XYZ file of C-alpha atoms in Angstrom:
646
model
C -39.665 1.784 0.476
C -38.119 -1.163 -2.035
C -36.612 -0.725 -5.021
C -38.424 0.275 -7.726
C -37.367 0.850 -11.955
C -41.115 2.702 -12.371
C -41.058 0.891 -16.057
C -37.631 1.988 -17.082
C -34.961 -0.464 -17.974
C -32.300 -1.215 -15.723
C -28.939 0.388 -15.635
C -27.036 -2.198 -18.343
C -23.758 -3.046 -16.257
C -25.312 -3.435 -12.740
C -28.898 -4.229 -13.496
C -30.972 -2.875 -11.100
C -30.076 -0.610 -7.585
C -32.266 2.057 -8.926
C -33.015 4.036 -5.858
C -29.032 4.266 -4.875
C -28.472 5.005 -8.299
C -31.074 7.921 -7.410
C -29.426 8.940 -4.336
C -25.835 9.507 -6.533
C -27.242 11.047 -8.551
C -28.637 13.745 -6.834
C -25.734 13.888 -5.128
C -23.270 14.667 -8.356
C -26.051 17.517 -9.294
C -25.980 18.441 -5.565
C -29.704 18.488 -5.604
C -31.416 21.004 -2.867
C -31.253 18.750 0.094
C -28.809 15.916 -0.828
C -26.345 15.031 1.575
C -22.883 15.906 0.865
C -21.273 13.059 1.784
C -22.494 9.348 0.790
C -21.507 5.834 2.758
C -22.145 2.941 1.044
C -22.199 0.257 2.931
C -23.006 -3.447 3.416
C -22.174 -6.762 3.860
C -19.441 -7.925 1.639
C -20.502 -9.313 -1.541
C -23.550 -7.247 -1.631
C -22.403 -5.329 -4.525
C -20.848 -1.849 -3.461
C -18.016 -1.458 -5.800
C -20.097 -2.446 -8.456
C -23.035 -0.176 -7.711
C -20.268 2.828 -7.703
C -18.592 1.743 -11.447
C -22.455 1.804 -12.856
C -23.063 4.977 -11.392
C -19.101 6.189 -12.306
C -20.212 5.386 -16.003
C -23.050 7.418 -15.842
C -20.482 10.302 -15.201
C -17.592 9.509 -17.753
C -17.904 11.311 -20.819
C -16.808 8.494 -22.953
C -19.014 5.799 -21.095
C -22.036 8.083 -21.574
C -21.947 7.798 -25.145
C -21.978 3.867 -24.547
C -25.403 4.166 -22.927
C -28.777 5.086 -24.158
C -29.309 7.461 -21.365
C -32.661 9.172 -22.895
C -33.746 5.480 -22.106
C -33.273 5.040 -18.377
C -34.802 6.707 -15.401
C -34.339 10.538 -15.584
C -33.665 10.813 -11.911
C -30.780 8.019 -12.066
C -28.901 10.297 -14.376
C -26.396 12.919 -13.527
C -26.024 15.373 -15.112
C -23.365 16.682 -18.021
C -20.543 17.299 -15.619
C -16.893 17.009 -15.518
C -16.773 13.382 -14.088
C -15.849 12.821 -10.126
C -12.334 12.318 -9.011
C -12.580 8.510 -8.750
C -9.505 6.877 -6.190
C -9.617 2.994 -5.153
C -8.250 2.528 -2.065
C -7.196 -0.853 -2.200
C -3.435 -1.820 -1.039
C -2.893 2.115 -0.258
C -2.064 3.502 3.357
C -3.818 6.792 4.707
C -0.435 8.475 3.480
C 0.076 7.362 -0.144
C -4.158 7.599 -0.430
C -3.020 11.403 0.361
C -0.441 11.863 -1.844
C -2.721 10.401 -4.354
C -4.896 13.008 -3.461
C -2.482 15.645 -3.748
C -1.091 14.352 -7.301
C -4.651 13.920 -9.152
C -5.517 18.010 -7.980
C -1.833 18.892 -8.642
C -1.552 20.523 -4.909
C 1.767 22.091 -3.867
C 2.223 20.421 -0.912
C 5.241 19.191 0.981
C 3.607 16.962 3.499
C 0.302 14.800 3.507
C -1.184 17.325 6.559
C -1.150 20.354 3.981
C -3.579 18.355 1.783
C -6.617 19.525 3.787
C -5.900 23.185 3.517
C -4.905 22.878 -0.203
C -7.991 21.269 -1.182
C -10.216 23.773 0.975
C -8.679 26.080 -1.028
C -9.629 25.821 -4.303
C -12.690 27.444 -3.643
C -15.018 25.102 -5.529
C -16.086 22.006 -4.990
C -14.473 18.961 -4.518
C -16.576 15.818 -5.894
C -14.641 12.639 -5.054
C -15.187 9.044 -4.977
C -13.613 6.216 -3.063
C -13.809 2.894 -3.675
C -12.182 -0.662 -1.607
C -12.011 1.595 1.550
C -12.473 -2.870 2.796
C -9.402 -3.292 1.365
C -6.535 -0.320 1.779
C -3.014 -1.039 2.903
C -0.840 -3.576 2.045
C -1.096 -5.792 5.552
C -4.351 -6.802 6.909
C -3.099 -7.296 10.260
C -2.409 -3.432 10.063
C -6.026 -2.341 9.781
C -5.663 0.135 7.451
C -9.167 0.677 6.617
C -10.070 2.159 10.212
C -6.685 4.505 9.485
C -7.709 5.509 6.612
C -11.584 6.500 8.150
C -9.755 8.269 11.065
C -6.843 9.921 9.654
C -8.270 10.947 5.818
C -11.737 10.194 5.098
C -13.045 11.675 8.178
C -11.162 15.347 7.958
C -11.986 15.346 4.214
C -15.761 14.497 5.215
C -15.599 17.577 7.315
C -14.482 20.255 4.620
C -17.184 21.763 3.583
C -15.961 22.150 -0.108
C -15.581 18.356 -0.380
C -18.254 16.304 -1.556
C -17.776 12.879 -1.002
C -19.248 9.303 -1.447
C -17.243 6.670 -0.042
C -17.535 2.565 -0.078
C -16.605 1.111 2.969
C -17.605 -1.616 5.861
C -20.897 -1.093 7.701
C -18.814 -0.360 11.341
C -17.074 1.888 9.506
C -19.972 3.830 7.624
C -21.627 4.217 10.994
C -18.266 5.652 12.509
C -17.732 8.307 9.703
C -21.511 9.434 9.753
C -21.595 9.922 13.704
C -19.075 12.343 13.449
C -20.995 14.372 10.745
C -23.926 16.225 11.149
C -27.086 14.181 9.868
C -28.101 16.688 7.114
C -24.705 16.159 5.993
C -24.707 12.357 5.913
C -26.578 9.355 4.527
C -26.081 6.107 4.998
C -26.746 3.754 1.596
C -26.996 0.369 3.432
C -27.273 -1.802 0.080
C -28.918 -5.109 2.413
C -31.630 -3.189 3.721
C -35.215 -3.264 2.671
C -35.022 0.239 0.959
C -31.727 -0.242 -0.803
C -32.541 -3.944 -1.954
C -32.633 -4.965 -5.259
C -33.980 -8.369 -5.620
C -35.227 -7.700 -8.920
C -31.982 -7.418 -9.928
C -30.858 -10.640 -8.194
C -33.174 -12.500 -10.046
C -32.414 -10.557 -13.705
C -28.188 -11.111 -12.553
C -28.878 -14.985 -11.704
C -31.105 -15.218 -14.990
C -28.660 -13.625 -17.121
C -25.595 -15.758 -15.507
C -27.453 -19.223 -16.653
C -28.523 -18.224 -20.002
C -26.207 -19.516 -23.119
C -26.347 -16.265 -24.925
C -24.306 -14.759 -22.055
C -21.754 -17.861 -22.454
C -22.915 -20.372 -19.831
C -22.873 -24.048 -21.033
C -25.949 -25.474 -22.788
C -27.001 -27.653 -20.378
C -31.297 -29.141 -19.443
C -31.690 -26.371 -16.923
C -30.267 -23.459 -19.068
C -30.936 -23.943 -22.590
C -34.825 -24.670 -20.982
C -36.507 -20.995 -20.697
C -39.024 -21.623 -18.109
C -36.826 -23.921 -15.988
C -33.614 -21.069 -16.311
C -36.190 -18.645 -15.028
C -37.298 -20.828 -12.030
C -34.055 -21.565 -11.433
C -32.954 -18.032 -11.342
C -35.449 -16.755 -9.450
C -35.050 -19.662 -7.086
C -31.128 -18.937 -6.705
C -31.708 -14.789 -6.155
C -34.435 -15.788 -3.586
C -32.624 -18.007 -1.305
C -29.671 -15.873 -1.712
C -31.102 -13.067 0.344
C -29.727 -9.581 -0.819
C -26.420 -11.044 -1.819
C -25.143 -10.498 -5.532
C -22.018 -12.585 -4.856
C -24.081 -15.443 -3.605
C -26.032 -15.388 -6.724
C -22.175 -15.350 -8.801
C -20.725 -18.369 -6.664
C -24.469 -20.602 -6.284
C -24.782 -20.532 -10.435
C -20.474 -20.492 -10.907
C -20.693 -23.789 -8.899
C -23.833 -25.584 -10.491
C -22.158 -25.213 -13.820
C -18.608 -26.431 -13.105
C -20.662 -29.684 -11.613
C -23.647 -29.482 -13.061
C -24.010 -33.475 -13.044
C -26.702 -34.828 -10.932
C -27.864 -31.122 -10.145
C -31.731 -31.061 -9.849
C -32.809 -27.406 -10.566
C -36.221 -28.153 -8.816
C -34.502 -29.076 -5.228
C -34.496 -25.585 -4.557
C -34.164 -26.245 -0.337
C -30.724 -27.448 -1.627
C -29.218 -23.678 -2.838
C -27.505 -21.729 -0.690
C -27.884 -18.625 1.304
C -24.878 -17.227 2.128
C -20.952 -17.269 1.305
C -20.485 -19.950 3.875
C -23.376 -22.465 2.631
C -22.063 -22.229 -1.235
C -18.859 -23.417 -0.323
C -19.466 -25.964 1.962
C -22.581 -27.288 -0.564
C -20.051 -26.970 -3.317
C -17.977 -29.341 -1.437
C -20.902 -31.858 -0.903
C -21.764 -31.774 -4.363
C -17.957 -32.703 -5.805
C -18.254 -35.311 -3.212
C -15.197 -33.418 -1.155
C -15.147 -32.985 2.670
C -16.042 -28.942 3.101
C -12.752 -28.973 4.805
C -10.330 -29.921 2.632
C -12.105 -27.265 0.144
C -11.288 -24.756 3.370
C -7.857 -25.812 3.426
C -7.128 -25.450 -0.040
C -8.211 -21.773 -0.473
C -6.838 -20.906 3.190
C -4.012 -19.686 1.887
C -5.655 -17.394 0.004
C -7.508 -15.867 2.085
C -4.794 -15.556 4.041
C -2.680 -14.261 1.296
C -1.690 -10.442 1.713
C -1.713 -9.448 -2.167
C -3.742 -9.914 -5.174
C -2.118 -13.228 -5.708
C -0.030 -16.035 -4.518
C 1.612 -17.825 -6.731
C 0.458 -21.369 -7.880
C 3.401 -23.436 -6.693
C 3.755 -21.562 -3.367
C -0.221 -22.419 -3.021
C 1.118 -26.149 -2.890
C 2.809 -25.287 -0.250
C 0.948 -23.137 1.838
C -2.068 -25.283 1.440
C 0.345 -28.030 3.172
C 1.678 -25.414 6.044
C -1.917 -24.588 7.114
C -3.638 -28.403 6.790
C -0.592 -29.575 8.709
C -0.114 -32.364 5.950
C 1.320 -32.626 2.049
C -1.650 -31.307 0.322
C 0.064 -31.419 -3.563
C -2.251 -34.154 -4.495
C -5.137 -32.511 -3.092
C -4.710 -29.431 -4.594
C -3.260 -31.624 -8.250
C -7.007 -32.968 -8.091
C -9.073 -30.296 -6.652
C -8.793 -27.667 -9.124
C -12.705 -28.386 -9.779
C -13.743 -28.131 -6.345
C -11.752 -24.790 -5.830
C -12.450 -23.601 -9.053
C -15.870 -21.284 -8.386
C -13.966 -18.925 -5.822
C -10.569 -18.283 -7.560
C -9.079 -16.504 -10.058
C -5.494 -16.520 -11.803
C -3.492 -13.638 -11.960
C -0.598 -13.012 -14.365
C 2.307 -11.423 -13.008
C 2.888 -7.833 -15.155
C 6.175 -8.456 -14.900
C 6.556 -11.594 -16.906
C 6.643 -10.634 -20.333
C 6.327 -14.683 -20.893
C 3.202 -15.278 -19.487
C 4.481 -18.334 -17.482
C 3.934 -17.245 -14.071
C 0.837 -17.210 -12.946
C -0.712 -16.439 -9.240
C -4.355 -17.323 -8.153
C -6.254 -15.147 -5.685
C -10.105 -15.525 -4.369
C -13.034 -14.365 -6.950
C -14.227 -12.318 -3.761
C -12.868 -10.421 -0.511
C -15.839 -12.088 1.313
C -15.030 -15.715 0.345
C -11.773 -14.497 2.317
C -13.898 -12.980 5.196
C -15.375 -16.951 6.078
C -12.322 -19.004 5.824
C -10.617 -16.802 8.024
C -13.536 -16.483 10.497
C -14.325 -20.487 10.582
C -9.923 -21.152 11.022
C -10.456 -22.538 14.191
C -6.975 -21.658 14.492
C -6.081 -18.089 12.643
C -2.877 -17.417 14.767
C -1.784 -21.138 14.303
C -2.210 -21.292 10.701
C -0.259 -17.663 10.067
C 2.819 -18.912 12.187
C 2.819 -21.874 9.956
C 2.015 -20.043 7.110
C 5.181 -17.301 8.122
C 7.772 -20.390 9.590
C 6.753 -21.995 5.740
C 7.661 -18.917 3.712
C 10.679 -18.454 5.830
C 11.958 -22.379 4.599
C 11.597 -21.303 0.889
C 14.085 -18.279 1.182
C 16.805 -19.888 -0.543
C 19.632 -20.296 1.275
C 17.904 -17.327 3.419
C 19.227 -14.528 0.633
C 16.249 -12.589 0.319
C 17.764 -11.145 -2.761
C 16.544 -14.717 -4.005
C 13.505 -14.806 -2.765
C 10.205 -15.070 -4.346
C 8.791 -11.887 -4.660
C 5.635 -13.035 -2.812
C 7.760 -14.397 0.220
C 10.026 -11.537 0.191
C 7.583 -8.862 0.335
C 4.805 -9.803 2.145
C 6.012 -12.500 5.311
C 6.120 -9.388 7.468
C 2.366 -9.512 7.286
C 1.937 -13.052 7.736
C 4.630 -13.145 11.087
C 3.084 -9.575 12.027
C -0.324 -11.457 12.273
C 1.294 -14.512 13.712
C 2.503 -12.138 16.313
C 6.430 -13.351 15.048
C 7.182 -10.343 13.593
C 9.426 -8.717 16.156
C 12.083 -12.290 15.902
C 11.982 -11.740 11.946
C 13.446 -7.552 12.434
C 16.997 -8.810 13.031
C 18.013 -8.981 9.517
C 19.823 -6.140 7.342
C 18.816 -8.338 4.045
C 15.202 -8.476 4.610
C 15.062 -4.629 5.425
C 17.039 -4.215 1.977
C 14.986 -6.146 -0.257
C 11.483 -6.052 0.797
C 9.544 -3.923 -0.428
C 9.677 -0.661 1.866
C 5.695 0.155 1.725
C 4.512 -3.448 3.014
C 7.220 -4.219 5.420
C 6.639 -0.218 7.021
C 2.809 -0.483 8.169
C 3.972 -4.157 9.604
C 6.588 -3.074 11.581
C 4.506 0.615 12.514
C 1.988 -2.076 13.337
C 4.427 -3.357 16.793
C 4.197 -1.956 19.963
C 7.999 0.156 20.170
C 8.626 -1.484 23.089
C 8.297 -5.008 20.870
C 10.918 -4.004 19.052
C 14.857 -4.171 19.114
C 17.183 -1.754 17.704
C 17.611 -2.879 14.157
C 14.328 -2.482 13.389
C 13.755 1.084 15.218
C 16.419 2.261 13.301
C 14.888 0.785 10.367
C 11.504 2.623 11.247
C 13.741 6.162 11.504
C 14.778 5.399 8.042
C 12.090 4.153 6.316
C 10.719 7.368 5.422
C 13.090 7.983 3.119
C 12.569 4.599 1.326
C 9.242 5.021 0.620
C 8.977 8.649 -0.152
C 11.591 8.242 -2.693
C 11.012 4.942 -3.972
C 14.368 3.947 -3.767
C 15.710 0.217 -5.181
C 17.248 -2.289 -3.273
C 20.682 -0.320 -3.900
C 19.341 2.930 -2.897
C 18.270 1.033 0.526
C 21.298 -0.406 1.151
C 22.993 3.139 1.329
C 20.639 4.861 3.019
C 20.682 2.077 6.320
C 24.540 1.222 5.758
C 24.537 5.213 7.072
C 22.035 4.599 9.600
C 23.131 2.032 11.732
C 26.442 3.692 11.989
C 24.680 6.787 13.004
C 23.009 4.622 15.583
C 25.995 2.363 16.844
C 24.898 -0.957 15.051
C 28.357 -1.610 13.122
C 27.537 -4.655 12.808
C 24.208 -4.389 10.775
C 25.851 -1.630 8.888
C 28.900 -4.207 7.902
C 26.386 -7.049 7.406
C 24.787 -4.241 5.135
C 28.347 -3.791 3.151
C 28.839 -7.765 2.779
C 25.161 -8.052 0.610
C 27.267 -7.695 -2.326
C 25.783 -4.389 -3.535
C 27.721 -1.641 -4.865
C 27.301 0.530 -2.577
C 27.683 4.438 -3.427
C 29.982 5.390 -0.072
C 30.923 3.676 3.037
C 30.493 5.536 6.060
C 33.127 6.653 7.947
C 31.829 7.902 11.825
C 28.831 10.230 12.750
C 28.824 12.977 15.396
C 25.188 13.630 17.026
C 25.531 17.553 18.297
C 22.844 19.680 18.133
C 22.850 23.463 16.307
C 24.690 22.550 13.419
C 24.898 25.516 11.506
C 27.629 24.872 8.509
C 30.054 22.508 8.180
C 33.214 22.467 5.720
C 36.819 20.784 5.322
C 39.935 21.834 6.255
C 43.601 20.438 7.206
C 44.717 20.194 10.172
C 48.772 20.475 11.019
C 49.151 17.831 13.883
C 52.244 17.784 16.663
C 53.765 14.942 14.784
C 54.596 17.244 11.913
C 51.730 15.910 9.487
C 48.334 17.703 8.255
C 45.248 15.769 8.318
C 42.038 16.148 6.861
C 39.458 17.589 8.713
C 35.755 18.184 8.790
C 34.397 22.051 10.365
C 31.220 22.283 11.980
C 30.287 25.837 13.402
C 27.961 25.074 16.456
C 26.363 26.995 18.871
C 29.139 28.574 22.007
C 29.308 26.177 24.296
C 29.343 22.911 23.008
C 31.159 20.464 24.722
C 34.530 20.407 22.811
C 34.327 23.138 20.427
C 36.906 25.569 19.513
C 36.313 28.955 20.404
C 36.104 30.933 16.759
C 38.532 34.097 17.776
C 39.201 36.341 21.016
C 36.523 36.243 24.087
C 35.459 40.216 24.023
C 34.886 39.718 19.834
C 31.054 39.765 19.926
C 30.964 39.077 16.408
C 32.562 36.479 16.222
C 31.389 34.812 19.133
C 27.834 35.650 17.741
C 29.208 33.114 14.899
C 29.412 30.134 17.345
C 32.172 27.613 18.282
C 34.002 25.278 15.331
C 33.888 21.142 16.098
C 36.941 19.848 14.457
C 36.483 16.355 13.891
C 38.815 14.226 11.987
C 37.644 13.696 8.582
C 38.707 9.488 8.327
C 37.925 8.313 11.253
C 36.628 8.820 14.719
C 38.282 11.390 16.767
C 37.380 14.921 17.579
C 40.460 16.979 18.093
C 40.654 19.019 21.173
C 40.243 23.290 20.903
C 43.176 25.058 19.609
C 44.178 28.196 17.428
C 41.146 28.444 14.649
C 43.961 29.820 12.512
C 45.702 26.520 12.638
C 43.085 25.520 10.035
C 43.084 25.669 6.565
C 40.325 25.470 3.746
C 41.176 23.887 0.172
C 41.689 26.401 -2.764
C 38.811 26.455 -5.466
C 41.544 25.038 -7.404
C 41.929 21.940 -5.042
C 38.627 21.112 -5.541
C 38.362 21.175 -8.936
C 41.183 18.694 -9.101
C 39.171 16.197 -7.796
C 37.424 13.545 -9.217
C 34.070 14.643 -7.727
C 31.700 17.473 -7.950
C 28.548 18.438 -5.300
C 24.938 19.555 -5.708
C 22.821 20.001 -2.876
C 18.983 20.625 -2.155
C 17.104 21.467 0.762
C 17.215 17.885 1.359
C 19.484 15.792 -0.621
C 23.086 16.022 -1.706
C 24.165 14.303 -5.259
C 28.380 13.697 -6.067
C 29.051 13.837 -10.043
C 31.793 12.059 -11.744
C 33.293 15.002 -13.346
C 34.628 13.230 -16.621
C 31.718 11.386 -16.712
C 29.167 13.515 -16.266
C 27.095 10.990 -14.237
C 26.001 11.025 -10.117
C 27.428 8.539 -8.844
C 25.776 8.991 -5.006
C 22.573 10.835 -3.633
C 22.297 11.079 -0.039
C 19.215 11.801 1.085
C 18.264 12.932 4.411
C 14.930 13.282 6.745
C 16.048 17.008 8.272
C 16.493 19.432 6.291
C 20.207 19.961 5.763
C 22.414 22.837 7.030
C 25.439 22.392 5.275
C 27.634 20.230 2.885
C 31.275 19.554 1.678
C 33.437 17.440 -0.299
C 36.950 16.618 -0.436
C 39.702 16.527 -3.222
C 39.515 12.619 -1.848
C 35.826 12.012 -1.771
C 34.807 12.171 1.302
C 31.378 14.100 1.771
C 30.326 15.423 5.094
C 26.347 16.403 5.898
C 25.189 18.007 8.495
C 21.617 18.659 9.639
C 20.279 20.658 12.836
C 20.986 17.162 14.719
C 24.862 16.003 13.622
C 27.458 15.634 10.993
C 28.410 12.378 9.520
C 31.272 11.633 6.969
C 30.755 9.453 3.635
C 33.617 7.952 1.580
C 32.422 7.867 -1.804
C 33.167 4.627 -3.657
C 35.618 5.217 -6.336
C 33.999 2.377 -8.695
C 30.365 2.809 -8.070
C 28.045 2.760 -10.590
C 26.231 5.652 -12.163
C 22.921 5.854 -10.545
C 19.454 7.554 -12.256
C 19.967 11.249 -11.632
């Protein structure tokens, strides 16, 4: 069966696609016999996303006013609902497209796993659309999509409340319906016969070359019969493709000189034959047009910016491409797009990425070279760090050259320094370093996977970072990287003093300590189970009570020395009144600790922590200890740090 419109007129933003449109919409009135799950599916550039925002309009309240609905097909129309939850996927792991989840149906949930259970019980159903599925995570190399198909869609596809339509690769669609049942599942394969729409080809290739839509008067589009020959002629050759159609008419217009609208053997079919036509036409070799939007394709964000471009262009060709790319904004022209930065209240800085993912898809698939061209690509971002202080670096080059040396397979060599793990942005440089086989990698950058957690889940700054590894690489014996941490120039919140791994930590508290020289020294008190190596026994042997309690660790609370057992009643606690002398107060969560300046009223340090903590202290000094179920470790607050957000 082919797509048919039975006489009514087409949906107005996507033209056509009136039996998927028919398939949603049963679905959204969950029509006797509809499937309860949707993949939508097809070659990239055949119009996915877009089918899903025509059909997402249908279901908005305020869109539906927009539309003359008593005008189109009945049976293409959902009903008067509350509108699907509607969640792009694009740049988002499996775990933030979770937490996303949880947010939108305001779930009480403390990790991403109870999601499932939450949503299965609300008792209702669960309509939800996902878009970009092509495109999640922030590092290609990673290949988030198939995560986020094994680890989210699929479970969610298997609660029976949830009704789902998702848009996603065709592997992918035929992976996620195989695990389904088949009543369950259909597959809306957009380039096959009965999910076609070359009517609308022809009416979106029509519409593109006509002057009342804002293409250029020119002979073959102010002309009405030649427009129409031409745009039936374009939609035609262009097979089932939509974005074909966008980049055959994009490129006749910028050169429309010397174009003969009745050589129709001359249009293209597919992504691969507009550019390297294109490139003909403009009298350019089709691979210096490659080489110029490599880089983009390449690029692992919505944008690079223009005068890294310059640069990158020259990396990849091997060659200085500046005049190239100085001349060649014509030839490039049809497949990108600028970007402005959000950021930049000036406007100034702009970034250019590709007008489609599947322009993308064929430069990287005709690089005769992919791995060659990311290791030059990674070794060239790498040059531009000024004088390699990734606190200068562009934000581009700083963030995202994990993914280029992750698919460069470099990635492992560029884990050595404390700056980059500081400054990059947590979420990006995470699923490329998850992406490495452990064994790949050294100790600096396992430590930086135990910590990275935190970073993300709390979305700390650069300062925030800082702390959190300074603390971590003493806890696992890199002094080194947790000086080389300290010598960033931040302002760091504490500076920490030693770490004791025990297990069973139960409390922990200060205390002084009189020593044989006469003197008392701070201590810190952790009560741990009875028979840890070096603990003090808490009172006499037959006192089941107290030995029910557990034996004390007495650990010195500046530096790195645990004192062997002795009398328990050697030890004394500060007075209430001691403490409130200090300079510092404590609050503590199940999970966090956060020091006050008393006069000021301000935190001046949060610690946060993966375990769940089991105790916390401070000093009259400023030194807090933390203990979890897995060790202690002491923190000198810094007397001068800053206030930070509460």
């Amino acid at each position: 069966m082919t797509d048919t419109d039975n006489g009514y007129p087409p949906h107005p933003h996507i033209g056509g696609r009136t039996n998927a449109l028919r398939a949603l919409a049963a679905w959204r009135m969950e029509w006797p016999g509809s499937p309860r799950v949707l993949a939508v599916t097809g070659d990239s550039g055949s119009g996915r996303s877009r089918l899903l925002t025509g059909f997402l309009m249908l279901c908005d309240p305020e869109f539906r006013k927009q539309l003359f609905l008593d005008q189109l097909d009945p049976a293409t129309v959902p009903p008067e609902l509350p509108a699907p939850a509607a969640t792009n996927a694009r740049g988002l792991t499996a775990a933030q497209f979770l937490w996303a989840l949880a947010d939108h149906y305001d779930l009480d949930v403390d990790r991403v796993e109870d999601v499932y259970p939450a949503l299965a019980a609300l008792g209702e159903p669960v309509p939800l659309v996902v878009l970009d599925v092509d495109q999640a995570g922030p590092v290609r190399a990673a290949d988030e999509p198939a995560a986020l198909v094994h680890q989210v869609l699929k479970p969610l596809a298997a609660l029976e409340t949830v009704r789902l339509v998702v848009e996603l690769p065709r592997p992918l669609a035929a992976e996620l319906a195989d695990q389904l049942p088949p009543e369950t599942v259909q597959v809306i394969d957009l380039d096959t016969p009965q999910w076609a729409d070359p009517d609308g080809l022809v009416r979106q290739a029509t519409a593109a070359l006509d002057p009342q839509f804002g293409a250029p008067e020119l002979p073959f589009t102010v002309d009405t019969d030649v427009r129409s020959s031409l745009g039936t002629a374009i939609a035609q050759r262009a097979g089932t493709s939509p974005l074909v159609v966008q980049l055959a008419v994009q490129c006749a217009l910028t050169a429309p000189e010397g174009f003969d609208p009745a050589d129709e053997e001359q249009l293209p079919t597919s992504v691969s034959s507009v550019l390297d036509w294109h490139a003909r036409r403009m009298g350019a070799d089709a691979q210096t047009l490659r080489h110029l939007l490599a880089p983009l394709a390449l690029a692992e964000s919505d944008g690079i910016p223009v005068d890294l471009w310059v640069r990158l262009a020259g990396a990849v060709a091997g060659q200085d491409m500046a005049d190239t790319v100085a001349s060649g904004m014509l030839l490039a022209g049809p497949f990108i797009r600028p970007v402005k930065d959000p950021e930049d209240a000036t406007g100034r800085r702009m970034s250019l990425r590709l007008a489609h993912p599947a322009i993308g898809e064929e430069i990287r698939a005709a690089l005769p070279q992919l791995h060659t061209a990311q290791s030059r690509i990674a070794m060239a971002l790498l040059e531009a760090v000024p004088q390699q202080d990734w606190s200068k670096a562009e934000p581009y080059i700083r963030d995202h050259i994990a993914g280029h040396a992750l698919a460069a397979g470099l990635l492992p060599q560029l884990l050595t320094d404390p700056s980059l793990f500081v400054h990059a942005d947590p979420v990006a440089l995470r699923a490329a370093v998850e992406a490495v086989p452990l064994e790949s990698l050294g100790a600096p950058a396992l430590t930086y996977l135990r910590t990275v957690p935190l970073l993300t889940r709390n979305e700390l700054p650069a300062l925030g970072r800082a702390a959190l590894l300074e603390t971590a690489f003493v806890e696992d014996g890199l002094a080194d990287f947790a000086e080389a941490v300290r010598r960033l120039g931040l302002e760091l919140p504490w500076r920490t003093l030693w770490t004791l791994p025990v297990s069973g930590v139960d409390e922990v508290t200060i205390a002084q300590l009189p020593t044989a020289d006469g003197a008392v020294r701070p201590v810190a008190v952790a009560v741990v189970p009875v028979g840890t190596p070096g603990a003090w026994q808490a009172g006499p042997a037959d006192d089941e009570t107290v030995a029910a309690r557990g034996g004390l660790l007495v650990h010195d609370l500046m530096q790195s020395y645990l004192y062997p057992p002795a009398d328990p009643a050697l030890l004394a606690r500060p007075s209430e009144d001691d403490r409130a002398a200090g300079p510092f107060g404590l609050s503590q969560g199940a999970d966090y600790v956060r020091v006050w300046d008393r006069a000021a009223g301000e935190p001046v340090a949060a610690f946060l922590s993966v375990e769940p903590l089991t105790g916390a202290d401070l000093s009259p000094s400023g030194v807090l200890i933390v203990a979890t179920q897995s060790g202690v470790k002491a923190l000198h607050i810094t007397t001068d740090a800053a206030p930070i957000a509460s």
